[in-house]
Amino acid sequence: MRARPEQLPRQLNEGLAPLYLLSGDEPLLLQEACDAVRKACTAAGITERERITIEKPDNWQQLLSSAANMSLFGDRKLIELQLPSGKPGREGGKALQDYLDIAGDDVLLIIAGKIDKASTNSKWFKALDKAGVIVQVWPISPGQLPGWLRQRGKQAGLTIDDEALALLQHQVEGNLLAAAQEIEKLKLLCEDGQVSAATVSASVGSSARYDVFGMVDASLSGRAEDALRMLNGLRGEGTASAVVLWALAREIQILLQLQDAKNRGQDPTSLYRSLRIWDSKARLLNQALARHDTQSLSKLNELASAADGSIKGFA
């Protein structure tokens, strides 16, 4: 069954499906969709979580082994399958269909990169669509951004007037992670929940000395000492751990997509364009790619997933 991201909470309230396929290249929205599934699993009494990252075709056997083995405590478990490329290949497609034949009461959460049009017509995709819930996350268009910002503010208990909304939209430049960070700052600044243009200006003017995106850029360029110094500064200023993790996880996902293209002999230039990555950021990503391979990036992705579990209190 297909569902839009905004429909997922209602669907989860109606009961857990056997599997969820969440895909897309908008890290913040994808992360929040994953969190919603994890939260619903916890509410349903599922406390064990198993993580599997697909780095090579042999890894698919782990999924089938997990399905065949009961939880340590005999209870249901959440199996998280990370598929950064969004392409399972022939072996993966068969493994996913085989999983459906032997699956028990566990919940399978597949977290994938953007899935292309051709894949949506494949047998494995149609089988997952029939058996569970598929949510494809798309980037927010410029025309949708004002409504998204207003709704995000409402969820934070804020009422944003039109002038403030226009200023905020200009400030974040379509970056949803930056938008989420700004709204969290506004929540602290506005005790009465009313956000004016003056409030947004004050928030921008009081930007922290340490910048999340500066920390990420330092990490990409290999300046480990600078990145750690900025991270410590962000911690000292009370920046939310989830915001820092989102920023890092976003770049890890992009690097995995670029590495996958590199492994297949593709020119990354077109991928940079489709992801709307500027030349300055592309240079930083290329520096990071020169220091990493599929194995090391997959390990970083696992660490990010573990950090997310720690933040959310999900063992």
mmCIF file of C-alpha atoms in Angstrom:
data_model
loop_
_atom_site.group_PDB
_atom_site.id
_atom_site.type_symbol
_atom_site.label_atom_id
_atom_site.label_comp_id
_atom_site.label_asym_id
_atom_site.label_seq_id
_atom_site.Cartn_x
_atom_site.Cartn_y
_atom_site.Cartn_z
ATOM 1 C CA MET A 1 0.000 0.000 0.000
ATOM 2 C CA ARG A 2 1.327 3.423 -0.915
ATOM 3 C CA ALA A 3 1.115 6.259 1.589
ATOM 4 C CA ARG A 4 2.286 9.854 1.655
ATOM 5 C CA PRO A 5 4.581 10.908 4.526
ATOM 6 C CA GLU A 6 1.808 12.928 6.170
ATOM 7 C CA GLN A 7 -0.465 9.846 6.091
ATOM 8 C CA LEU A 8 2.022 7.601 7.881
ATOM 9 C CA PRO A 9 1.153 8.606 11.489
ATOM 10 C CA ARG A 10 -2.532 7.841 10.940
ATOM 11 C CA GLN A 11 -1.687 4.525 9.304
ATOM 12 C CA LEU A 12 0.556 3.597 12.240
ATOM 13 C CA ASN A 13 -2.209 4.455 14.697
ATOM 14 C CA GLU A 14 -4.439 1.937 12.951
ATOM 15 C CA GLY A 15 -1.929 -0.856 13.601
ATOM 16 C CA LEU A 16 1.499 -2.057 12.522
ATOM 17 C CA ALA A 17 1.991 -3.491 9.050
ATOM 18 C CA PRO A 18 4.419 -6.415 8.544
ATOM 19 C CA LEU A 19 6.834 -4.178 6.661
ATOM 20 C CA TYR A 20 7.554 -0.572 5.762
ATOM 21 C CA LEU A 21 9.617 0.641 2.831
ATOM 22 C CA LEU A 22 10.649 4.261 3.362
ATOM 23 C CA SER A 23 12.672 5.804 0.558
ATOM 24 C CA GLY A 24 13.863 9.189 -0.629
ATOM 25 C CA ASP A 25 16.724 11.668 -0.700
ATOM 26 C CA GLU A 26 15.384 14.254 1.777
ATOM 27 C CA PRO A 27 17.223 13.211 4.984
ATOM 28 C CA LEU A 28 15.123 15.115 7.510
ATOM 29 C CA LEU A 29 11.762 13.843 6.260
ATOM 30 C CA LEU A 30 13.101 10.314 5.813
ATOM 31 C CA GLN A 31 14.554 10.317 9.322
ATOM 32 C CA GLU A 32 11.282 11.507 10.835
ATOM 33 C CA ALA A 33 9.312 8.837 8.972
ATOM 34 C CA CYS A 34 11.701 6.191 10.325
ATOM 35 C CA ASP A 35 11.324 7.596 13.833
ATOM 36 C CA ALA A 36 7.541 7.355 13.538
ATOM 37 C CA VAL A 37 7.758 3.644 12.690
ATOM 38 C CA ARG A 38 10.219 3.006 15.530
ATOM 39 C CA LYS A 39 8.008 4.832 18.002
ATOM 40 C CA ALA A 40 4.970 2.814 16.915
ATOM 41 C CA CYS A 41 6.936 -0.413 17.328
ATOM 42 C CA THR A 42 7.961 0.593 20.842
ATOM 43 C CA ALA A 43 4.344 1.420 21.688
ATOM 44 C CA ALA A 44 3.368 -2.039 20.432
ATOM 45 C CA GLY A 45 5.834 -3.658 22.835
ATOM 46 C CA ILE A 46 8.610 -4.359 20.328
ATOM 47 C CA THR A 47 11.839 -3.641 22.182
ATOM 48 C CA GLU A 48 14.417 -5.597 20.181
ATOM 49 C CA ARG A 49 15.884 -4.005 17.071
ATOM 50 C CA GLU A 50 18.227 -5.683 14.594
ATOM 51 C CA ARG A 51 20.112 -3.636 11.996
ATOM 52 C CA ILE A 52 21.317 -4.907 8.627
ATOM 53 C CA THR A 53 23.224 -2.773 6.121
ATOM 54 C CA ILE A 54 23.498 -3.954 2.533
ATOM 55 C CA GLU A 55 27.068 -3.421 1.341
ATOM 56 C CA LYS A 56 27.347 -6.367 -1.067
ATOM 57 C CA PRO A 57 25.089 -9.147 -2.426
ATOM 58 C CA ASP A 58 26.176 -11.597 0.300
ATOM 59 C CA ASN A 59 24.594 -9.351 2.951
ATOM 60 C CA TRP A 60 21.093 -10.318 1.819
ATOM 61 C CA GLN A 61 21.514 -13.695 3.506
ATOM 62 C CA GLN A 62 21.487 -11.857 6.851
ATOM 63 C CA LEU A 63 17.893 -10.802 6.191
ATOM 64 C CA LEU A 64 16.756 -14.351 5.515
ATOM 65 C CA SER A 65 18.660 -15.648 8.542
ATOM 66 C CA SER A 66 17.043 -13.010 10.732
ATOM 67 C CA ALA A 67 13.591 -13.982 9.501
ATOM 68 C CA ALA A 68 14.296 -17.636 10.273
ATOM 69 C CA ASN A 69 15.640 -16.964 13.771
ATOM 70 C CA MET A 70 13.356 -16.021 16.628
ATOM 71 C CA SER A 71 14.025 -13.048 18.891
ATOM 72 C CA LEU A 72 16.327 -13.670 21.851
ATOM 73 C CA PHE A 73 13.298 -13.346 24.106
ATOM 74 C CA GLY A 74 10.813 -15.064 21.833
ATOM 75 C CA ASP A 75 9.077 -11.763 21.122
ATOM 76 C CA ARG A 76 8.566 -9.727 17.967
ATOM 77 C CA LYS A 77 11.506 -7.686 16.773
ATOM 78 C CA LEU A 78 12.082 -4.765 14.445
ATOM 79 C CA ILE A 79 14.448 -5.560 11.577
ATOM 80 C CA GLU A 80 15.953 -2.423 10.043
ATOM 81 C CA LEU A 81 17.410 -2.910 6.590
ATOM 82 C CA GLN A 82 19.566 -0.073 5.269
ATOM 83 C CA LEU A 83 19.638 0.098 1.455
ATOM 84 C CA PRO A 84 21.364 3.422 0.689
ATOM 85 C CA SER A 85 21.479 2.927 -3.086
ATOM 86 C CA GLY A 86 17.749 2.197 -3.335
ATOM 87 C CA LYS A 87 18.613 -0.643 -5.721
ATOM 88 C CA PRO A 88 18.599 -4.187 -4.324
ATOM 89 C CA GLY A 89 19.772 -5.752 -7.564
ATOM 90 C CA ARG A 90 18.809 -9.232 -8.708
ATOM 91 C CA GLU A 91 19.986 -10.974 -5.510
ATOM 92 C CA GLY A 92 18.283 -8.429 -3.283
ATOM 93 C CA GLY A 93 15.038 -8.498 -5.213
ATOM 94 C CA LYS A 94 14.866 -12.274 -4.841
ATOM 95 C CA ALA A 95 15.828 -12.093 -1.146
ATOM 96 C CA LEU A 96 13.038 -9.613 -0.434
ATOM 97 C CA GLN A 97 10.473 -11.861 -2.104
ATOM 98 C CA ASP A 98 11.862 -14.900 -0.253
ATOM 99 C CA TYR A 99 11.617 -12.969 3.017
ATOM 100 C CA LEU A 100 7.904 -12.421 2.471
ATOM 101 C CA ASP A 101 7.435 -16.182 2.100
ATOM 102 C CA ILE A 102 9.038 -16.996 5.467
ATOM 103 C CA ALA A 103 8.366 -13.846 7.508
ATOM 104 C CA GLY A 104 6.796 -14.323 10.914
ATOM 105 C CA ASP A 105 5.452 -11.653 13.242
ATOM 106 C CA ASP A 106 8.490 -9.379 13.032
ATOM 107 C CA VAL A 107 8.322 -5.906 11.485
ATOM 108 C CA LEU A 108 10.700 -5.140 8.616
ATOM 109 C CA LEU A 109 11.688 -1.495 8.117
ATOM 110 C CA ILE A 110 13.549 -0.910 4.849
ATOM 111 C CA ILE A 111 15.295 2.471 4.710
ATOM 112 C CA ALA A 112 16.324 3.166 1.142
ATOM 113 C CA GLY A 113 17.694 5.909 -1.018
ATOM 114 C CA LYS A 114 15.617 7.285 -3.852
ATOM 115 C CA ILE A 115 13.910 4.511 -5.826
ATOM 116 C CA ASP A 116 13.741 5.157 -9.559
ATOM 117 C CA LYS A 117 10.716 4.721 -11.807
ATOM 118 C CA ALA A 118 11.949 1.457 -13.310
ATOM 119 C CA SER A 119 12.294 -0.158 -9.883
ATOM 120 C CA THR A 120 8.680 0.647 -8.993
ATOM 121 C CA ASN A 121 7.631 -1.704 -11.805
ATOM 122 C CA SER A 122 9.811 -4.565 -10.559
ATOM 123 C CA LYS A 123 8.469 -7.777 -8.999
ATOM 124 C CA TRP A 124 10.127 -7.123 -5.644
ATOM 125 C CA PHE A 125 8.648 -3.627 -5.362
ATOM 126 C CA LYS A 126 5.156 -4.810 -6.254
ATOM 127 C CA ALA A 127 5.472 -7.645 -3.723
ATOM 128 C CA LEU A 128 6.425 -5.204 -0.969
ATOM 129 C CA ASP A 129 3.617 -2.869 -2.020
ATOM 130 C CA LYS A 130 1.112 -5.703 -1.641
ATOM 131 C CA ALA A 131 2.489 -6.921 1.701
ATOM 132 C CA GLY A 132 3.139 -3.667 3.549
ATOM 133 C CA VAL A 133 3.347 0.110 3.395
ATOM 134 C CA ILE A 134 5.546 2.092 1.012
ATOM 135 C CA VAL A 135 6.291 5.746 1.684
ATOM 136 C CA GLN A 136 8.348 7.670 -0.863
ATOM 137 C CA VAL A 137 9.690 10.943 0.485
ATOM 138 C CA TRP A 138 10.118 13.741 -2.040
ATOM 139 C CA PRO A 139 11.936 17.057 -1.535
ATOM 140 C CA ILE A 140 9.742 20.012 -0.614
ATOM 141 C CA SER A 141 9.342 22.325 -3.623
ATOM 142 C CA PRO A 142 9.734 26.115 -3.245
ATOM 143 C CA GLY A 143 5.971 26.465 -3.606
ATOM 144 C CA GLN A 144 5.349 23.958 -0.810
ATOM 145 C CA LEU A 145 7.941 25.375 1.586
ATOM 146 C CA PRO A 146 5.796 28.170 3.140
ATOM 147 C CA GLY A 147 3.049 25.714 4.050
ATOM 148 C CA TRP A 148 5.604 23.250 5.407
ATOM 149 C CA LEU A 149 7.251 25.948 7.541
ATOM 150 C CA ARG A 150 3.919 27.139 8.902
ATOM 151 C CA GLN A 151 2.832 23.593 9.776
ATOM 152 C CA ARG A 152 6.212 22.861 11.360
ATOM 153 C CA GLY A 153 5.878 25.986 13.446
ATOM 154 C CA LYS A 154 2.356 24.992 14.481
ATOM 155 C CA GLN A 155 3.630 21.620 15.670
ATOM 156 C CA ALA A 156 6.177 23.489 17.796
ATOM 157 C CA GLY A 157 3.440 25.671 19.284
ATOM 158 C CA LEU A 158 4.319 28.709 17.163
ATOM 159 C CA THR A 159 2.172 31.063 15.109
ATOM 160 C CA ILE A 160 4.267 32.573 12.305
ATOM 161 C CA ASP A 161 2.945 35.706 10.608
ATOM 162 C CA ASP A 162 3.268 36.218 6.840
ATOM 163 C CA GLU A 163 6.212 38.619 6.992
ATOM 164 C CA ALA A 164 8.111 36.332 9.345
ATOM 165 C CA LEU A 165 7.315 33.367 7.128
ATOM 166 C CA ALA A 166 8.755 35.094 4.055
ATOM 167 C CA LEU A 167 11.915 36.036 5.961
ATOM 168 C CA LEU A 168 12.315 32.531 7.345
ATOM 169 C CA GLN A 169 11.848 31.024 3.890
ATOM 170 C CA HIS A 170 14.577 33.292 2.524
ATOM 171 C CA GLN A 171 16.862 32.400 5.414
ATOM 172 C CA VAL A 172 16.709 28.604 5.066
ATOM 173 C CA GLU A 173 16.943 28.546 1.229
ATOM 174 C CA GLY A 174 15.036 25.276 0.944
ATOM 175 C CA ASN A 175 17.217 23.431 3.460
ATOM 176 C CA LEU A 176 14.762 21.563 5.697
ATOM 177 C CA LEU A 177 17.398 20.730 8.278
ATOM 178 C CA ALA A 178 18.256 24.421 8.611
ATOM 179 C CA ALA A 179 14.526 25.182 8.800
ATOM 180 C CA ALA A 180 14.023 22.670 11.621
ATOM 181 C CA GLN A 181 16.976 24.175 13.462
ATOM 182 C CA GLU A 182 15.633 27.726 13.083
ATOM 183 C CA ILE A 183 12.183 26.732 14.326
ATOM 184 C CA GLU A 184 13.740 25.124 17.408
ATOM 185 C CA LYS A 185 15.584 28.391 18.076
ATOM 186 C CA LEU A 186 12.370 30.392 17.614
ATOM 187 C CA LYS A 187 10.614 28.102 20.064
ATOM 188 C CA LEU A 188 13.154 29.117 22.709
ATOM 189 C CA LEU A 189 12.928 32.823 21.831
ATOM 190 C CA CYS A 190 9.124 33.127 21.689
ATOM 191 C CA GLU A 191 7.584 32.530 25.081
ATOM 192 C CA ASP A 192 4.152 33.584 23.818
ATOM 193 C CA GLY A 193 4.436 31.496 20.630
ATOM 194 C CA GLN A 194 3.961 34.507 18.324
ATOM 195 C CA VAL A 195 6.670 34.804 15.657
ATOM 196 C CA SER A 196 7.169 38.138 13.892
ATOM 197 C CA ALA A 197 9.748 39.255 11.348
ATOM 198 C CA ALA A 198 11.620 40.989 14.162
ATOM 199 C CA THR A 199 11.810 37.704 16.050
ATOM 200 C CA VAL A 200 13.206 35.885 13.023
ATOM 201 C CA SER A 201 15.768 38.664 12.503
ATOM 202 C CA ALA A 202 16.807 38.425 16.146
ATOM 203 C CA SER A 203 17.165 34.664 15.835
ATOM 204 C CA VAL A 204 19.348 34.992 12.748
ATOM 205 C CA GLY A 205 21.384 37.742 14.374
ATOM 206 C CA SER A 206 22.041 35.648 17.448
ATOM 207 C CA SER A 207 23.310 32.644 15.513
ATOM 208 C CA ALA A 208 25.572 30.429 17.522
ATOM 209 C CA ARG A 209 29.298 30.882 17.312
ATOM 210 C CA TYR A 210 29.547 27.251 16.311
ATOM 211 C CA ASP A 211 27.669 26.237 13.176
ATOM 212 C CA VAL A 212 26.324 22.743 12.490
ATOM 213 C CA PHE A 213 27.004 23.085 8.781
ATOM 214 C CA GLY A 214 30.520 24.374 9.405
ATOM 215 C CA MET A 215 31.153 21.289 11.523
ATOM 216 C CA VAL A 216 29.878 19.057 8.709
ATOM 217 C CA ASP A 217 32.068 20.820 6.123
ATOM 218 C CA ALA A 218 35.108 20.361 8.367
ATOM 219 C CA SER A 219 34.280 16.657 8.630
ATOM 220 C CA LEU A 220 33.960 16.285 4.855
ATOM 221 C CA SER A 221 37.281 18.001 4.230
ATOM 222 C CA GLY A 222 39.059 15.769 6.739
ATOM 223 C CA ARG A 223 39.771 18.491 9.323
ATOM 224 C CA ALA A 224 39.033 16.201 12.248
ATOM 225 C CA GLU A 225 40.379 18.485 14.985
ATOM 226 C CA ASP A 226 38.312 21.432 13.743
ATOM 227 C CA ALA A 227 35.203 19.260 13.447
ATOM 228 C CA LEU A 228 35.604 17.953 17.006
ATOM 229 C CA ARG A 229 36.204 21.465 18.336
ATOM 230 C CA MET A 230 33.007 22.671 16.648
ATOM 231 C CA LEU A 231 31.105 19.626 17.919
ATOM 232 C CA ASN A 232 32.188 20.376 21.475
ATOM 233 C CA GLY A 233 31.148 23.993 20.963
ATOM 234 C CA LEU A 234 27.724 22.955 19.706
ATOM 235 C CA ARG A 235 27.322 20.701 22.723
ATOM 236 C CA GLY A 236 28.261 23.562 25.018
ATOM 237 C CA GLU A 237 25.697 25.842 23.370
ATOM 238 C CA GLY A 238 22.951 23.274 23.861
ATOM 239 C CA THR A 239 22.417 22.383 20.201
ATOM 240 C CA ALA A 240 20.095 19.379 20.003
ATOM 241 C CA SER A 241 21.908 16.099 19.361
ATOM 242 C CA ALA A 242 19.270 15.144 16.790
ATOM 243 C CA VAL A 243 20.028 18.260 14.719
ATOM 244 C CA VAL A 244 23.751 17.463 14.631
ATOM 245 C CA LEU A 245 23.053 13.843 13.723
ATOM 246 C CA TRP A 246 20.645 14.820 10.930
ATOM 247 C CA ALA A 247 23.324 17.017 9.384
ATOM 248 C CA LEU A 248 25.924 14.252 9.480
ATOM 249 C CA ALA A 249 23.524 11.508 8.370
ATOM 250 C CA ARG A 250 22.470 13.583 5.362
ATOM 251 C CA GLU A 251 26.043 13.775 4.062
ATOM 252 C CA ILE A 252 26.657 10.078 4.750
ATOM 253 C CA GLN A 253 23.601 9.183 2.659
ATOM 254 C CA ILE A 254 24.774 11.428 -0.173
ATOM 255 C CA LEU A 255 28.270 9.927 -0.029
ATOM 256 C CA LEU A 256 26.823 6.418 -0.216
ATOM 257 C CA GLN A 257 24.848 7.369 -3.325
ATOM 258 C CA LEU A 258 27.949 8.903 -4.897
ATOM 259 C CA GLN A 259 30.059 5.867 -4.007
ATOM 260 C CA ASP A 260 27.459 3.578 -5.553
ATOM 261 C CA ALA A 261 27.561 5.627 -8.762
ATOM 262 C CA LYS A 262 31.363 5.514 -8.678
ATOM 263 C CA ASN A 263 31.343 1.726 -8.246
ATOM 264 C CA ARG A 264 29.116 1.425 -11.319
ATOM 265 C CA GLY A 265 31.445 3.614 -13.362
ATOM 266 C CA GLN A 266 29.005 6.508 -13.598
ATOM 267 C CA ASP A 267 29.922 10.178 -13.746
ATOM 268 C CA PRO A 268 28.776 11.777 -10.464
ATOM 269 C CA THR A 269 28.157 15.150 -12.142
ATOM 270 C CA SER A 270 24.563 14.321 -13.056
ATOM 271 C CA LEU A 271 23.942 13.068 -9.516
ATOM 272 C CA TYR A 272 25.255 16.335 -8.095
ATOM 273 C CA ARG A 273 22.780 18.181 -10.300
ATOM 274 C CA SER A 274 19.828 15.991 -9.313
ATOM 275 C CA LEU A 275 20.672 16.457 -5.627
ATOM 276 C CA ARG A 276 21.052 20.230 -6.131
ATOM 277 C CA ILE A 277 24.611 20.236 -4.785
ATOM 278 C CA TRP A 278 26.661 23.360 -5.456
ATOM 279 C CA ASP A 279 30.228 23.195 -6.756
ATOM 280 C CA SER A 280 31.681 24.248 -3.399
ATOM 281 C CA LYS A 281 29.913 21.377 -1.603
ATOM 282 C CA ALA A 282 30.770 18.972 -4.440
ATOM 283 C CA ARG A 283 34.468 19.654 -3.841
ATOM 284 C CA LEU A 284 34.093 18.767 -0.164
ATOM 285 C CA LEU A 285 32.185 15.590 -1.005
ATOM 286 C CA ASN A 286 34.872 14.585 -3.503
ATOM 287 C CA GLN A 287 37.509 15.041 -0.795
ATOM 288 C CA ALA A 288 35.545 12.729 1.487
ATOM 289 C CA LEU A 289 35.056 10.147 -1.274
ATOM 290 C CA ALA A 290 38.808 10.051 -1.816
ATOM 291 C CA ARG A 291 39.254 8.936 1.808
ATOM 292 C CA HIS A 292 36.436 6.388 1.919
ATOM 293 C CA ASP A 293 35.019 3.333 0.191
ATOM 294 C CA THR A 294 31.716 1.473 0.368
ATOM 295 C CA GLN A 295 32.739 -0.455 3.474
ATOM 296 C CA SER A 296 33.838 2.566 5.503
ATOM 297 C CA LEU A 297 30.789 4.616 4.474
ATOM 298 C CA SER A 298 28.466 1.760 5.394
ATOM 299 C CA LYS A 299 30.163 1.607 8.787
ATOM 300 C CA LEU A 300 29.544 5.333 9.248
ATOM 301 C CA ASN A 301 25.910 4.761 8.333
ATOM 302 C CA GLU A 302 25.658 2.019 10.974
ATOM 303 C CA LEU A 303 27.199 4.340 13.573
ATOM 304 C CA ALA A 304 24.706 7.064 12.658
ATOM 305 C CA SER A 305 21.865 4.580 13.082
ATOM 306 C CA ALA A 306 23.247 3.503 16.461
ATOM 307 C CA ALA A 307 23.564 7.144 17.528
ATOM 308 C CA ASP A 308 19.958 7.730 16.529
ATOM 309 C CA GLY A 309 18.907 4.784 18.661
ATOM 310 C CA SER A 310 20.837 6.196 21.602
ATOM 311 C CA ILE A 311 19.217 9.627 21.211
ATOM 312 C CA LYS A 312 15.749 8.086 20.985
ATOM 313 C CA GLY A 313 16.416 5.661 23.847
ATOM 314 C CA PHE A 314 15.819 2.674 21.578
ATOM 315 C CA ALA A 315 18.208 -0.124 22.587
#
